C-alpha positions in Angstrom: 0.0 0.0 0.0 1.4 3.4 -1.0 2.1 6.1 1.6 -0.8 8.2 0.2 -3.3 5.4 0.5 -2.2 4.8 4.1 -2.7 8.4 5.0 -6.1 8.4 3.4 -7.1 5.2 5.3 -5.9 6.7 8.6 -7.8 10.0 8.0 -10.9 8.1 7.0 -10.7 6.0 10.2 -10.1 9.1 12.3 -13.2 10.8 10.8 -15.3 7.7 11.4 -14.1 7.6 15.1 -15.0 11.2 15.5 -18.5 10.7 14.1 -19.0 7.6 16.4 -17.9 9.6 19.5 -20.3 12.4 18.6 -23.1 9.9 18.1 -22.5 8.3 21.4 -22.4 11.7 23.1 -25.8 12.6 21.6 -27.4 9.3 22.3 -26.4 7.2 25.3 -27.3 3.6 25.0 -27.3 1.2 28.0 -28.1 -2.4 27.5 -28.8 -4.3 30.8 -30.9 -7.4 31.5 -32.0 -7.6 27.8 -33.4 -4.1 28.0 -32.2 -1.1 26.0 -32.4 2.3 27.6 -31.8 5.2 25.3 -31.7 8.8 26.5 -32.1 11.8 24.3 -32.1 15.6 24.6 -35.6 16.5 25.5 -37.2 19.4 23.5 -39.3 21.9 25.3 -42.6 21.1 23.5 -45.7 22.6 25.1 -48.0 19.5 24.6 -50.8 21.4 26.3 -51.4 23.4 23.2 -52.1 20.2 21.1 -55.4 18.4 21.0 -55.5 15.0 22.6 -57.6 12.2 20.9 -58.3 8.7 22.2 -58.7 6.3 19.3 -59.7 2.6 19.5 -58.2 1.2 16.3 -60.6 -0.8 14.2 -59.0 0.0 10.8 -56.0 1.7 9.3 -55.5 5.3 10.6 -54.0 8.3 8.8 -53.1 11.2 11.0 -52.9 14.6 9.1 -53.2 16.9 12.1 -50.6 17.5 14.8 -51.5 16.4 18.3 -51.5 13.7 20.9 -53.1 10.4 19.9 -53.8 7.7 22.5 -54.1 4.5 20.6 -55.6 1.2 21.7 -57.1 -1.8 19.9 -56.1 -4.4 17.3 -55.9 -4.0 13.5 -54.6 -5.5 10.4 -53.5 -2.3 8.7 -51.3 0.6 9.6 -51.0 4.0 11.3 -49.7 6.6 8.9 -48.5 10.1 9.9 -48.4 12.9 7.4 -48.3 16.4 9.0 -45.8 19.2 9.2 -45.9 19.6 13.0 -45.3 17.5 16.1 -47.2 14.2 16.8 -47.2 12.1 19.9 -48.6 8.5 19.7 -49.3 7.0 23.0 -49.5 3.3 22.5 -51.9 1.8 25.1 -51.9 -1.9 24.4 -52.1 -1.9 20.6 -51.6 -4.7 18.2 -50.9 -3.6 14.7 -50.2 -6.1 11.9 -49.5 -4.8 8.4 -49.1 -7.3 5.6 -48.2 -4.7 3.0 -45.6 -2.5 4.8 -44.7 -0.9 8.1 -47.2 -1.0 11.0 -46.4 2.6 11.7 -45.4 4.8 8.7 -44.2 8.4 9.3 -44.2 10.1 6.0 -43.9 13.6 7.3 -43.7 15.3 10.7 -41.6 17.9 12.5 -40.9 15.1 15.0 -42.9 12.1 16.1 -42.8 10.8 19.6 -44.0 7.2 20.3 -44.7 6.7 24.0 -45.3 3.2 25.4 -47.9 3.6 28.1 -46.9 2.1 31.5 -47.9 -1.5 32.2 -48.9 -2.1 28.5 -47.7 -4.5 25.9 -47.7 -3.2 22.3 -47.2 -5.5 19.4 -46.2 -4.3 15.9 -45.8 -6.7 13.0 -44.9 -6.3 9.3 -44.3 -8.9 6.6 -40.8 -7.6 5.8 -41.6 -7.5 2.1 -42.1 -3.8 1.6 -40.1 -1.1 -0.1 -40.2 0.7 3.3 -38.5 -2.0 5.3 -39.1 -1.9 9.0 -42.1 -2.3 11.4 -41.7 1.4 12.1 -40.6 3.5 9.2 -39.8 7.2 9.5 -38.6 9.7 7.0 -38.3 12.3 9.9 -37.1 12.5 13.5 -38.5 9.8 15.8 -38.3 9.4 19.6 -39.5 6.2 21.3 -40.0 6.6 25.1 -42.1 5.2 27.9 -42.1 2.3 30.3 -44.4 0.0 28.5 -43.3 -3.0 26.4 -42.9 -2.9 22.6 -42.7 -6.3 20.8 -41.6 -6.1 17.2 -41.8 -8.8 14.5 
């Protein structure tokens, strides 16, 4: 390997290490007892100015307005978010199975928060055969928080 290629490789490695250190600084991950805890920098969002809706899922849901959505129920379908503002989904014992793509699809939002309600188990399943691979697919910022359980297939 020539001297120029060695310098390029070392510089590339140093850059990758710097990016990794920055990423770890912004998002601290702690894996203990088969649980992953991720902390993030909380934004000061005044959720009191947003409307709260409780929805029992019986069919696919498309959210086009910002707000807080408390979801429960069981569907074969999906929850799609398409708004230019903040959205908070509070999963309260949902079971969402989508055979055609992600169970939760975030097409557009300023930031989406998915909160797992305490003492609930939430199950999300997709078939894995979609252009948008993943049981939760987001084109924008996404934060998952809460003390409930999330099972993903």
